[in-house]
Tab-separated table of C-alpha atoms and ligand atoms in Angstrom:
chain	number	residue	atom	x	y	z
A	1	MET	CA	-0.271	-0.128	-0.322
A	2	ASN	CA	0.806	3.559	-0.743
A	3	LYS	CA	3.014	5.137	1.955
A	4	GLU	CA	0.190	7.929	2.387
A	5	VAL	CA	-2.285	5.842	3.822
A	6	PHE	CA	0.516	5.141	6.766
A	7	LYS	CA	0.898	8.853	7.035
A	8	LYS	CA	-2.796	9.460	7.181
A	9	HIS	CA	-2.689	6.460	10.246
A	10	ARG	CA	-0.170	8.023	12.519
A	11	LYS	CA	-1.865	11.510	11.909
A	12	ALA	CA	-5.012	9.713	13.041
A	13	ILE	CA	-3.287	8.262	16.123
A	14	LEU	CA	-1.201	11.560	16.940
A	15	ASN	CA	-4.482	13.649	16.844
A	16	GLN	CA	-5.928	11.546	19.768
A	17	MET	CA	-2.792	11.655	21.912
A	18	GLU	CA	-2.390	14.256	24.804
A	19	ASP	CA	-0.050	16.984	24.820
A	20	ASN	CA	3.492	15.967	25.545
A	21	THR	CA	3.332	12.575	25.505
A	22	VAL	CA	4.944	9.336	23.817
A	23	LEU	CA	3.605	6.775	21.933
A	24	MET	CA	5.536	3.498	21.450
A	25	VAL	CA	4.823	0.413	19.469
A	26	VAL	CA	6.913	-2.600	19.103
A	27	SER	CA	6.302	-4.916	15.937
A	28	ARG	CA	7.934	-7.934	17.871
A	29	GLN	CA	10.616	-9.821	19.028
A	30	MET	CA	13.053	-12.398	17.141
A	31	GLY	CA	11.668	-15.456	18.486
A	32	GLY	CA	14.559	-17.912	19.040
A	33	THR	CA	15.920	-20.017	15.481
A	34	THR	CA	12.349	-20.546	14.588
A	35	VAL	CA	11.136	-19.361	10.862
A	36	GLU	CA	9.988	-15.868	11.509
A	37	ASP	CA	5.971	-15.911	11.054
A	38	LYS	CA	5.275	-12.156	9.077
A	39	CYS	CA	1.733	-12.909	10.363
A	40	ASN	CA	2.843	-12.411	13.457
A	41	VAL	CA	3.522	-8.853	13.200
A	42	ASN	CA	1.840	-6.604	15.436
A	43	ARG	CA	-0.824	-5.077	14.154
A	44	ASN	CA	-1.181	-1.682	15.463
A	45	TYR	CA	3.163	-1.188	14.391
A	46	TYR	CA	2.079	-2.509	10.922
A	47	TYR	CA	-1.290	0.250	10.607
A	48	VAL	CA	1.017	3.050	11.757
A	49	SER	CA	4.365	1.658	9.649
A	50	GLY	CA	3.750	-0.316	6.889
A	51	VAL	CA	6.768	-2.192	7.394
A	52	ILE	CA	6.790	-6.253	8.085
A	53	GLU	CA	9.738	-6.707	10.217
A	54	PHE	CA	10.462	-7.834	13.516
A	55	GLN	CA	11.764	-6.144	16.797
A	56	ASN	CA	11.368	-2.761	14.949
A	57	ILE	CA	9.585	-0.096	17.251
A	58	VAL	CA	7.762	3.200	16.178
A	59	LEU	CA	8.339	6.389	18.279
A	60	LEU	CA	5.566	8.926	17.962
A	61	TYR	CA	6.279	12.319	20.248
A	62	LYS	CA	3.600	15.409	20.158
A	63	ASN	CA	3.792	18.537	22.500
A	64	LYS	CA	2.241	22.002	21.181
A	65	GLU	CA	4.478	23.004	19.072
A	66	GLN	CA	5.362	20.027	17.071
A	67	GLU	CA	4.806	16.007	16.197
A	68	LYS	CA	7.409	13.876	15.530
A	69	GLU	CA	7.601	10.292	13.961
A	70	MET	CA	10.398	7.518	14.242
A	71	ILE	CA	11.125	4.277	13.602
A	72	PHE	CA	14.008	2.410	14.914
A	73	ILE	CA	15.258	-0.696	12.759
A	74	ASN	CA	17.788	-3.059	12.313
A	75	PRO	CA	21.136	-2.655	11.036
A	76	TYR	CA	22.563	-5.221	8.367
A	77	ASP	CA	24.245	-8.178	10.008
A	78	GLU	CA	25.852	-10.983	8.202
A	79	TYR	CA	24.940	-13.774	10.400
A	80	ARG	CA	21.264	-12.893	10.909
A	81	ALA	CA	21.001	-12.139	7.272
A	82	LYS	CA	21.993	-16.025	6.776
A	83	TRP	CA	19.435	-17.308	9.052
A	84	PHE	CA	16.444	-14.944	8.342
A	85	GLY	CA	17.543	-12.907	5.664
A	86	ALA	CA	18.502	-8.753	5.338
A	87	PRO	CA	16.604	-6.775	7.227
A	88	LYS	CA	14.810	-3.540	4.874
A	89	PRO	CA	17.813	-1.138	4.618
A	90	LYS	CA	16.814	2.475	5.387
A	91	GLU	CA	15.644	3.541	1.998
A	92	GLU	CA	13.126	1.045	1.512
A	93	VAL	CA	11.743	1.738	5.157
A	94	LEU	CA	11.082	5.746	3.959
A	95	GLU	CA	9.812	4.285	1.057
A	96	LEU	CA	7.432	1.959	2.795
A	97	SER	CA	6.279	4.020	5.965
A	98	GLY	CA	7.132	7.809	4.701
A	99	ILE	CA	8.736	8.348	7.964
A	100	GLU	CA	11.808	10.311	7.371
A	101	ASP	CA	13.561	9.832	11.038
A	102	ILE	CA	14.824	5.959	10.778
A	103	ARG	CA	17.098	5.541	13.437
A	104	TYR	CA	19.171	2.172	14.602
A	105	LEU	CA	17.362	0.126	17.389
A	106	SER	CA	20.944	0.104	19.560
A	107	THR	CA	19.985	4.053	20.242
A	108	PHE	CA	16.108	3.424	21.246
A	109	GLU	CA	16.858	3.233	25.400
A	110	SER	CA	18.860	6.859	24.896
A	111	VAL	CA	16.115	8.599	22.666
A	112	LEU	CA	13.050	7.515	24.837
A	113	ALA	CA	14.944	8.284	27.855
A	114	SER	CA	15.656	11.833	26.623
A	115	TYR	CA	11.883	12.125	25.535
A	116	LEU	CA	10.679	10.573	29.165
A	117	ASN	CA	12.733	12.758	31.015
A	118	GLU	CA	10.430	15.429	29.919
A	119	CYS	CA	7.185	13.815	28.621
A	120	LYS	CA	3.969	13.745	31.117
A	121	GLY	CA	3.088	9.755	29.881
A	122	ILE	CA	3.998	7.524	27.653
A	123	TYR	CA	1.605	5.383	25.439
A	124	LEU	CA	2.195	1.915	25.732
A	125	ASP	CA	0.634	-1.097	23.425
A	126	ILE	CA	-0.317	-3.583	26.571
A	127	ASP	CA	-3.604	-4.449	26.475
A	128	ARG	CA	-4.505	-7.753	25.231
A	129	GLN	CA	-7.317	-8.341	23.511
A	130	GLY	CA	-8.628	-11.880	25.422
A	131	LEU	CA	-7.894	-12.193	29.111
A	132	ASP	CA	-6.749	-15.706	28.210
A	133	GLU	CA	-4.143	-14.716	26.325
A	134	ASP	CA	-0.309	-14.593	26.807
A	135	ASP	CA	1.559	-11.559	26.896
A	136	ASN	CA	3.121	-10.625	23.204
A	137	ALA	CA	6.355	-9.695	22.744
A	138	SER	CA	4.996	-5.945	22.327
A	139	VAL	CA	3.187	-6.670	25.660
A	140	SER	CA	6.285	-7.790	27.246
A	141	TYR	CA	8.723	-5.116	26.198
A	142	SER	CA	6.253	-2.164	26.906
A	143	LYS	CA	5.687	-3.643	30.172
A	144	LYS	CA	9.891	-3.396	30.715
A	145	ILE	CA	9.894	-0.098	29.737
A	146	ALA	CA	6.669	0.955	32.314
A	147	SER	CA	8.652	-0.868	35.337
A	148	LYS	CA	11.756	1.314	34.225
A	149	TYR	CA	10.114	4.828	33.874
A	150	PRO	CA	7.819	4.195	37.086
A	151	PHE	CA	7.524	8.479	37.095
A	152	VAL	CA	5.751	8.473	33.789
A	153	GLN	CA	2.119	8.161	33.064
A	154	ILE	CA	0.969	5.125	31.352
A	155	LEU	CA	-1.599	5.547	28.851
A	156	ASP	CA	-3.574	3.502	27.005
A	157	ALA	CA	-2.687	3.339	23.723
A	158	GLN	CA	-4.979	0.491	22.236
A	159	LYS	CA	-7.894	2.933	23.226
A	160	LEU	CA	-6.075	5.334	20.040
A	161	PHE	CA	-5.866	2.137	17.869
A	162	ARG	CA	-9.427	1.109	18.485
A	163	ASN	CA	-10.613	4.537	17.432
A	164	ALA	CA	-8.260	4.851	14.344
A	165	ARG	CA	-8.628	1.185	13.012
A	166	MET	CA	-12.423	1.008	12.776
A	167	VAL	CA	-12.758	3.566	10.051
A	168	LYS	CA	-11.135	2.278	6.844
A	169	GLU	CA	-9.086	4.238	3.990
A	170	GLU	CA	-9.977	3.862	0.511
A	171	GLU	CA	-6.916	2.018	0.217
A	172	GLU	CA	-7.635	-0.166	2.887
A	173	ILE	CA	-10.848	-1.009	1.434
A	174	GLU	CA	-9.273	-1.970	-1.993
A	175	GLU	CA	-6.965	-4.338	0.243
A	176	MET	CA	-9.978	-6.155	1.588
A	177	LYS	CA	-12.018	-6.385	-1.838
A	178	LYS	CA	-8.461	-8.232	-2.786
A	179	ALA	CA	-8.699	-10.563	-0.255
A	180	ILE	CA	-12.324	-11.088	-0.472
A	181	SER	CA	-11.725	-11.709	-4.248
A	182	ILE	CA	-9.095	-14.410	-3.808
A	183	THR	CA	-11.089	-16.123	-1.323
A	184	ARG	CA	-13.934	-16.014	-3.800
A	185	LYS	CA	-11.673	-18.193	-6.160
A	186	GLY	CA	-10.943	-20.722	-3.492
A	187	ILE	CA	-14.468	-20.898	-2.969
A	188	GLU	CA	-15.036	-21.958	-6.204
A	189	ALA	CA	-11.905	-23.982	-6.568
A	190	ILE	CA	-14.108	-26.388	-3.464
A	191	LEU	CA	-17.636	-26.230	-5.305
A	192	SER	CA	-15.617	-27.232	-8.602
A	193	ASN	CA	-14.184	-30.231	-6.308
A	194	ILE	CA	-17.320	-30.950	-3.776
A	195	GLY	CA	-18.142	-34.566	-3.605
A	196	GLU	CA	-17.811	-37.526	-0.694
A	197	MET	CA	-14.277	-36.756	1.006
A	198	TYR	CA	-12.530	-35.679	3.961
A	199	GLU	CA	-13.178	-32.431	5.290
A	200	TYR	CA	-9.839	-31.200	5.262
A	201	GLN	CA	-9.224	-32.526	1.571
A	202	LEU	CA	-12.182	-29.838	0.419
A	203	GLU	CA	-10.166	-27.462	2.363
A	204	SER	CA	-6.900	-28.507	0.421
A	205	TYR	CA	-8.538	-27.116	-2.897
A	206	PHE	CA	-8.868	-23.664	-0.998
A	207	ASP	CA	-5.586	-23.433	0.089
A	208	GLN	CA	-4.152	-24.267	-3.094
A	209	ALA	CA	-6.210	-21.755	-5.281
A	210	ILE	CA	-5.928	-19.095	-2.676
A	211	LYS	CA	-1.847	-19.495	-2.697
A	212	TYR	CA	-2.039	-19.616	-6.426
A	213	HIS	CA	-4.013	-16.248	-7.102
A	214	GLY	CA	-1.836	-14.317	-4.923
A	215	ALA	CA	-3.382	-14.374	-0.858
A	216	THR	CA	0.162	-13.282	1.441
A	217	GLY	CA	-1.587	-15.267	4.421
A	218	TYR	CA	-4.884	-16.774	5.816
A	219	ALA	CA	-7.106	-14.464	7.626
A	220	PHE	CA	-7.752	-17.584	10.654
A	221	THR	CA	-7.628	-21.032	10.473
A	222	THR	CA	-10.200	-22.852	7.989
A	223	ILE	CA	-13.376	-24.309	9.624
A	224	ALA	CA	-14.825	-27.126	7.111
A	225	ALA	CA	-17.561	-28.348	9.159
A	226	SER	CA	-19.729	-31.449	7.802
A	227	GLY	CA	-22.963	-32.236	8.867
A	228	VAL	CA	-23.360	-32.194	12.653
A	229	ASN	CA	-19.819	-30.580	12.871
A	230	GLY	CA	-21.346	-27.496	11.740
A	231	THR	CA	-23.227	-26.870	14.573
A	232	CYS	CA	-19.842	-26.282	16.815
A	233	LEU	CA	-19.165	-22.594	15.627
A	234	HIS	CA	-15.599	-23.227	15.864
A	235	TYR	CA	-14.924	-26.684	15.108
A	236	SER	CA	-11.419	-26.445	13.036
A	237	LYS	CA	-10.253	-30.170	13.449
A	238	ASN	CA	-11.459	-30.560	9.646
A	239	ASP	CA	-11.065	-34.253	9.741
A	240	SER	CA	-14.425	-36.554	9.690
A	241	LEU	CA	-15.661	-37.667	6.402
A	242	ALA	CA	-17.947	-35.212	4.444
A	243	LYS	CA	-21.036	-37.150	3.392
A	244	ASN	CA	-23.761	-37.264	0.822
A	245	GLY	CA	-26.831	-35.887	1.900
A	246	ASP	CA	-24.947	-33.677	3.878
A	247	LEU	CA	-24.513	-30.151	3.820
A	248	ILE	CA	-21.150	-28.765	4.741
A	249	LEU	CA	-19.998	-25.144	6.421
A	250	PHE	CA	-16.900	-23.737	5.482
A	251	ASP	CA	-15.627	-20.585	7.177
A	252	LEU	CA	-12.476	-19.226	5.756
A	253	GLY	CA	-10.822	-16.440	4.123
A	254	ALA	CA	-7.478	-15.293	2.313
A	255	SER	CA	-5.470	-11.953	3.451
A	256	CYS	CA	-3.802	-9.908	1.471
A	257	ASN	CA	-1.343	-7.693	2.754
A	258	MET	CA	-2.303	-8.412	6.212
A	259	TYR	CA	-5.827	-7.436	5.302
A	260	CYS	CA	-8.555	-10.110	6.194
A	261	ALA	CA	-11.661	-11.440	4.520
A	262	ASP	CA	-14.099	-13.426	6.592
A	263	ILE	CA	-16.216	-15.399	4.607
A	264	SER	CA	-18.821	-18.352	5.345
A	265	ARG	CA	-20.829	-20.615	2.876
A	266	THR	CA	-22.775	-23.643	3.255
A	267	PHE	CA	-23.151	-26.162	0.434
A	268	PRO	CA	-24.748	-29.663	-0.256
A	269	ILE	CA	-21.818	-32.217	-0.724
A	270	SER	CA	-24.301	-34.270	-2.908
A	271	GLY	CA	-24.635	-31.223	-5.285
A	272	LYS	CA	-28.251	-30.754	-4.223
A	273	PHE	CA	-29.900	-29.391	-1.022
A	274	SER	CA	-32.615	-31.368	0.525
A	275	GLU	CA	-35.886	-29.529	0.954
A	276	ARG	CA	-35.516	-29.586	4.684
A	277	GLN	CA	-31.777	-28.156	4.439
A	278	LYS	CA	-33.284	-25.611	1.502
A	279	LEU	CA	-36.007	-24.393	4.109
A	280	PHE	CA	-33.257	-23.509	6.897
A	281	TYR	CA	-30.773	-22.423	4.521
A	282	ASN	CA	-33.539	-19.581	2.943
A	283	ILE	CA	-34.322	-18.504	6.283
A	284	VAL	CA	-30.795	-17.719	6.757
A	285	LEU	CA	-30.108	-16.226	3.738
A	286	GLY	CA	-33.469	-13.924	4.331
A	287	ALA	CA	-31.866	-12.655	7.353
A	288	GLN	CA	-28.500	-12.082	6.039
A	289	LYS	CA	-30.538	-9.659	3.326
A	290	LYS	CA	-32.516	-8.103	6.107
A	291	VAL	CA	-29.411	-7.199	7.991
A	292	LEU	CA	-27.959	-5.912	4.934
A	293	ALA	CA	-30.938	-3.666	4.218
A	294	THR	CA	-30.994	-2.497	7.534
A	295	ALA	CA	-27.293	-1.725	8.315
A	296	ARG	CA	-26.427	2.144	8.247
A	297	PRO	CA	-24.444	4.919	9.886
A	298	GLY	CA	-26.191	5.222	13.740
A	299	LEU	CA	-27.194	1.879	14.464
A	300	THR	CA	-25.048	-0.874	16.324
A	301	THR	CA	-23.684	-4.134	15.658
A	302	ARG	CA	-26.630	-5.086	18.747
A	303	ASP	CA	-29.097	-3.413	16.694
A	304	LEU	CA	-28.386	-5.523	14.074
A	305	ASN	CA	-28.400	-8.933	15.341
A	306	ASN	CA	-32.090	-8.163	17.328
A	307	VAL	CA	-32.905	-8.051	13.647
A	308	VAL	CA	-31.827	-11.322	13.042
A	309	ILE	CA	-33.428	-12.549	16.279
A	310	GLU	CA	-36.938	-10.893	15.198
A	311	TYR	CA	-36.815	-12.403	11.803
A	312	TYR	CA	-36.121	-15.618	13.312
A	313	ALA	CA	-38.616	-15.733	15.952
A	314	GLU	CA	-41.173	-15.208	13.379
A	315	GLU	CA	-40.137	-17.845	10.547
A	316	LEU	CA	-39.025	-20.562	12.846
A	317	LYS	CA	-42.466	-20.130	14.328
A	318	LYS	CA	-44.224	-20.295	11.212
A	319	ILE	CA	-42.236	-23.776	10.355
A	320	GLY	CA	-43.259	-24.996	13.904
A	321	LEU	CA	-39.641	-25.356	14.631
A	322	ILE	CA	-40.065	-22.898	18.288
A	323	LYS	CA	-43.297	-21.985	19.814
A	324	ASP	CA	-41.834	-18.963	21.428
A	325	ALA	CA	-39.008	-15.842	20.420
A	326	SER	CA	-37.046	-17.095	23.758
A	327	GLU	CA	-36.110	-20.476	21.682
A	328	VAL	CA	-34.549	-18.584	19.254
A	329	SER	CA	-31.308	-19.080	21.200
A	330	LYS	CA	-31.010	-22.326	21.159
A	331	TYR	CA	-30.870	-22.363	17.337
A	332	TYR	CA	-28.935	-18.913	16.943
A	333	TYR	CA	-25.920	-18.632	19.292
A	334	HIS	CA	-23.105	-15.906	18.089
A	335	GLY	CA	-23.797	-12.257	17.150
A	336	VAL	CA	-24.153	-11.268	13.566
A	337	SER	CA	-21.507	-8.861	13.064
A	338	HIS	CA	-17.823	-8.105	14.138
A	339	HIS	CA	-15.393	-5.235	12.806
A	340	ILE	CA	-12.780	-7.086	10.070
A	341	GLY	CA	-9.674	-5.458	8.836
A	342	LEU	CA	-6.139	-6.020	9.860
A	343	GLU	CA	-7.349	-9.056	12.444
A	344	VAL	CA	-10.276	-10.908	11.412
A	345	HIS	CA	-11.842	-9.378	14.480
A	346	ASP	CA	-10.522	-6.216	14.436
A	347	LEU	CA	-10.290	-3.752	16.931
A	348	SER	CA	-13.352	-1.869	17.928
A	349	VAL	CA	-15.384	-0.325	20.704
A	350	ILE	CA	-19.332	-0.785	20.971
A	351	GLU	CA	-20.813	2.595	19.470
A	352	PRO	CA	-23.018	3.480	16.671
A	353	LEU	CA	-21.561	2.710	13.213
A	354	LYS	CA	-19.968	4.897	10.930
A	355	ALA	CA	-19.522	5.556	7.405
A	356	GLY	CA	-16.023	3.419	6.734
A	357	GLU	CA	-16.657	0.456	8.646
A	358	ILE	CA	-16.173	-2.649	7.716
A	359	ILE	CA	-18.215	-5.375	9.595
A	360	SER	CA	-19.267	-8.843	8.974
A	361	ASN	CA	-22.839	-9.894	7.786
A	362	GLU	CA	-22.888	-13.758	9.453
A	363	PRO	CA	-26.126	-15.195	10.545
A	364	GLY	CA	-26.381	-18.567	11.145
A	365	LEU	CA	-29.085	-21.856	11.891
A	366	TYR	CA	-27.732	-24.897	14.014
A	367	ILE	CA	-30.220	-27.540	13.999
A	368	LYS	CA	-28.037	-29.923	16.316
A	369	GLU	CA	-30.632	-33.006	16.279
A	370	GLU	CA	-31.160	-32.644	12.721
A	371	GLY	CA	-27.108	-32.734	11.926
A	372	ILE	CA	-27.656	-29.399	10.037
A	373	GLY	CA	-25.151	-26.127	10.758
A	374	ILE	CA	-25.523	-23.560	8.361
A	375	ARG	CA	-24.182	-19.840	8.362
A	376	ILE	CA	-23.803	-17.500	5.571
A	377	GLU	CA	-20.986	-14.401	6.048
A	378	ASP	CA	-20.382	-11.520	3.990
A	379	ASP	CA	-18.302	-8.780	4.399
A	380	ILE	CA	-20.123	-5.218	4.711
A	381	LEU	CA	-19.070	-1.842	4.079
A	382	ILE	CA	-21.217	0.573	6.021
A	383	THR	CA	-21.415	4.092	3.593
A	384	GLU	CA	-23.253	7.032	4.193
A	385	ASN	CA	-27.048	6.196	3.636
A	386	GLY	CA	-26.510	2.192	4.467
A	387	ALA	CA	-24.266	-0.521	3.297
A	388	ILE	CA	-22.917	-2.233	0.716
A	389	CYS	CA	-21.876	-6.109	0.475
A	390	LEU	CA	-18.160	-6.371	-0.665
A	391	SER	CA	-18.674	-10.291	-1.123
A	392	GLN	CA	-21.458	-9.718	-3.422
A	393	GLU	CA	-19.909	-11.881	-5.839
A	394	ILE	CA	-19.654	-15.051	-3.917
A	395	LEU	CA	-22.506	-17.676	-5.150
A	396	LYS	CA	-25.062	-18.242	-2.154
A	397	GLU	CA	-28.557	-18.556	-3.425
A	398	VAL	CA	-29.642	-22.012	-3.639
A	399	ASP	CA	-30.029	-22.084	-7.425
A	400	ASP	CA	-26.976	-20.439	-8.389
A	401	ILE	CA	-24.643	-22.914	-5.752
A	402	GLU	CA	-26.738	-26.114	-7.378
A	403	LYS	CA	-25.719	-24.849	-11.130
A	404	PHE	CA	-22.557	-23.886	-10.440
A	405	ILE	CA	-21.663	-27.814	-9.041
A	406	GLU	CA	-23.570	-29.303	-11.979
A	407	GLU	CA	-21.568	-26.919	-14.297
A	408	HIS	CA	-17.964	-27.083	-12.816
A	409	ARG	CA	-17.430	-30.174	-10.998
A	410	LYS	CA	-14.604	-32.383	-12.188
B	1	LIG	N1	-14.490	-16.725	11.028
B	1	LIG	C1	-14.466	-16.096	12.261
B	1	LIG	C2	-15.837	-15.101	12.339
B	1	LIG	O1	-16.669	-15.380	11.738
B	1	LIG	O2	-16.231	-14.714	13.058
B	2	MN	MN1	-15.834	-16.250	9.623
B	3	MN	MN1	-16.617	-13.598	11.059
């Protein structure tokens, strides 16, 4: 992506910083002799730098007169180059990030000390997303700094990133569209080979196709859940035999330059939906269409979820699956939307939606006693007056799915 995007991102963070403070964000520390995984780069660091490297640190400083941006990188080292490749030279870091003040990491501690002697606070990236998550390298390093400078106020960087990362720039939306379009290729590869086989074998068609079409990674671990497995929301063993007569629920996504797609589709292994499967499938699809038609700035993701629950209450009563609206939660037990971006569950705060945010639209129905699990998930962009579906091109009408399989199955 163009460096102008990362400049805008830094500005969005600087604008929120209090006077006379610094912000420090670490990419990730080198982990032993393991092969480095670019997907583990701290997304907040990437958001302000656009540079995929390990150990680097971005420092932003703000007071009434000025704002400063610095990035600290590794110098060339022959031994490390043999193991991990050479770090990006200064010219490339400048080209990617637009940060002009580029220094070596060996000077970081003294530069930080000089700021902290005058600053009233430092924003550290020390919040974890989940309570059960271990400290990542960024968190550990930040904590070390916090204990070394006990007189400096520790401020919450995560809050700044949450606010800034929710609304996407045009270039970020383009990146996500690419990830979605590659995901579509992967889904079509599955459909062209669908039939009785192990779930992981069907998954492998996706893997091959997205790599071939230029995905830079996976947005998350693929779910390929046939039959009753589809009623477990985070099933990812993918090791059962998918049988004719069963549906299979795929929840998957490619990533493109760190930006994620998050798509779910549910297909019949035999190529044809049974009448019963079609009935439930079209109810899920109906809920999804309602959410797309309702989503707009000012509503929250909770409001959207209520649209699904109300719709299901009516439809499931009509077909006699439930008697009372309170029973919907037996068959639908997750939310319909979350934000998507550099992470599949992107940083966000619960507040009314704004134009430029990208969220999932993923109603599901899980009827365990009938071995039916269905989820249909698209990625939608909130606009000034509503929302548009970014994954519109990925097949989801019953007739289109059956026709595609008939025409393309090898
Ligand atoms: N793939 C995870 C989710 O849909 O939320
Ligand atoms: Mn998903
Ligand atoms: Mn999702």
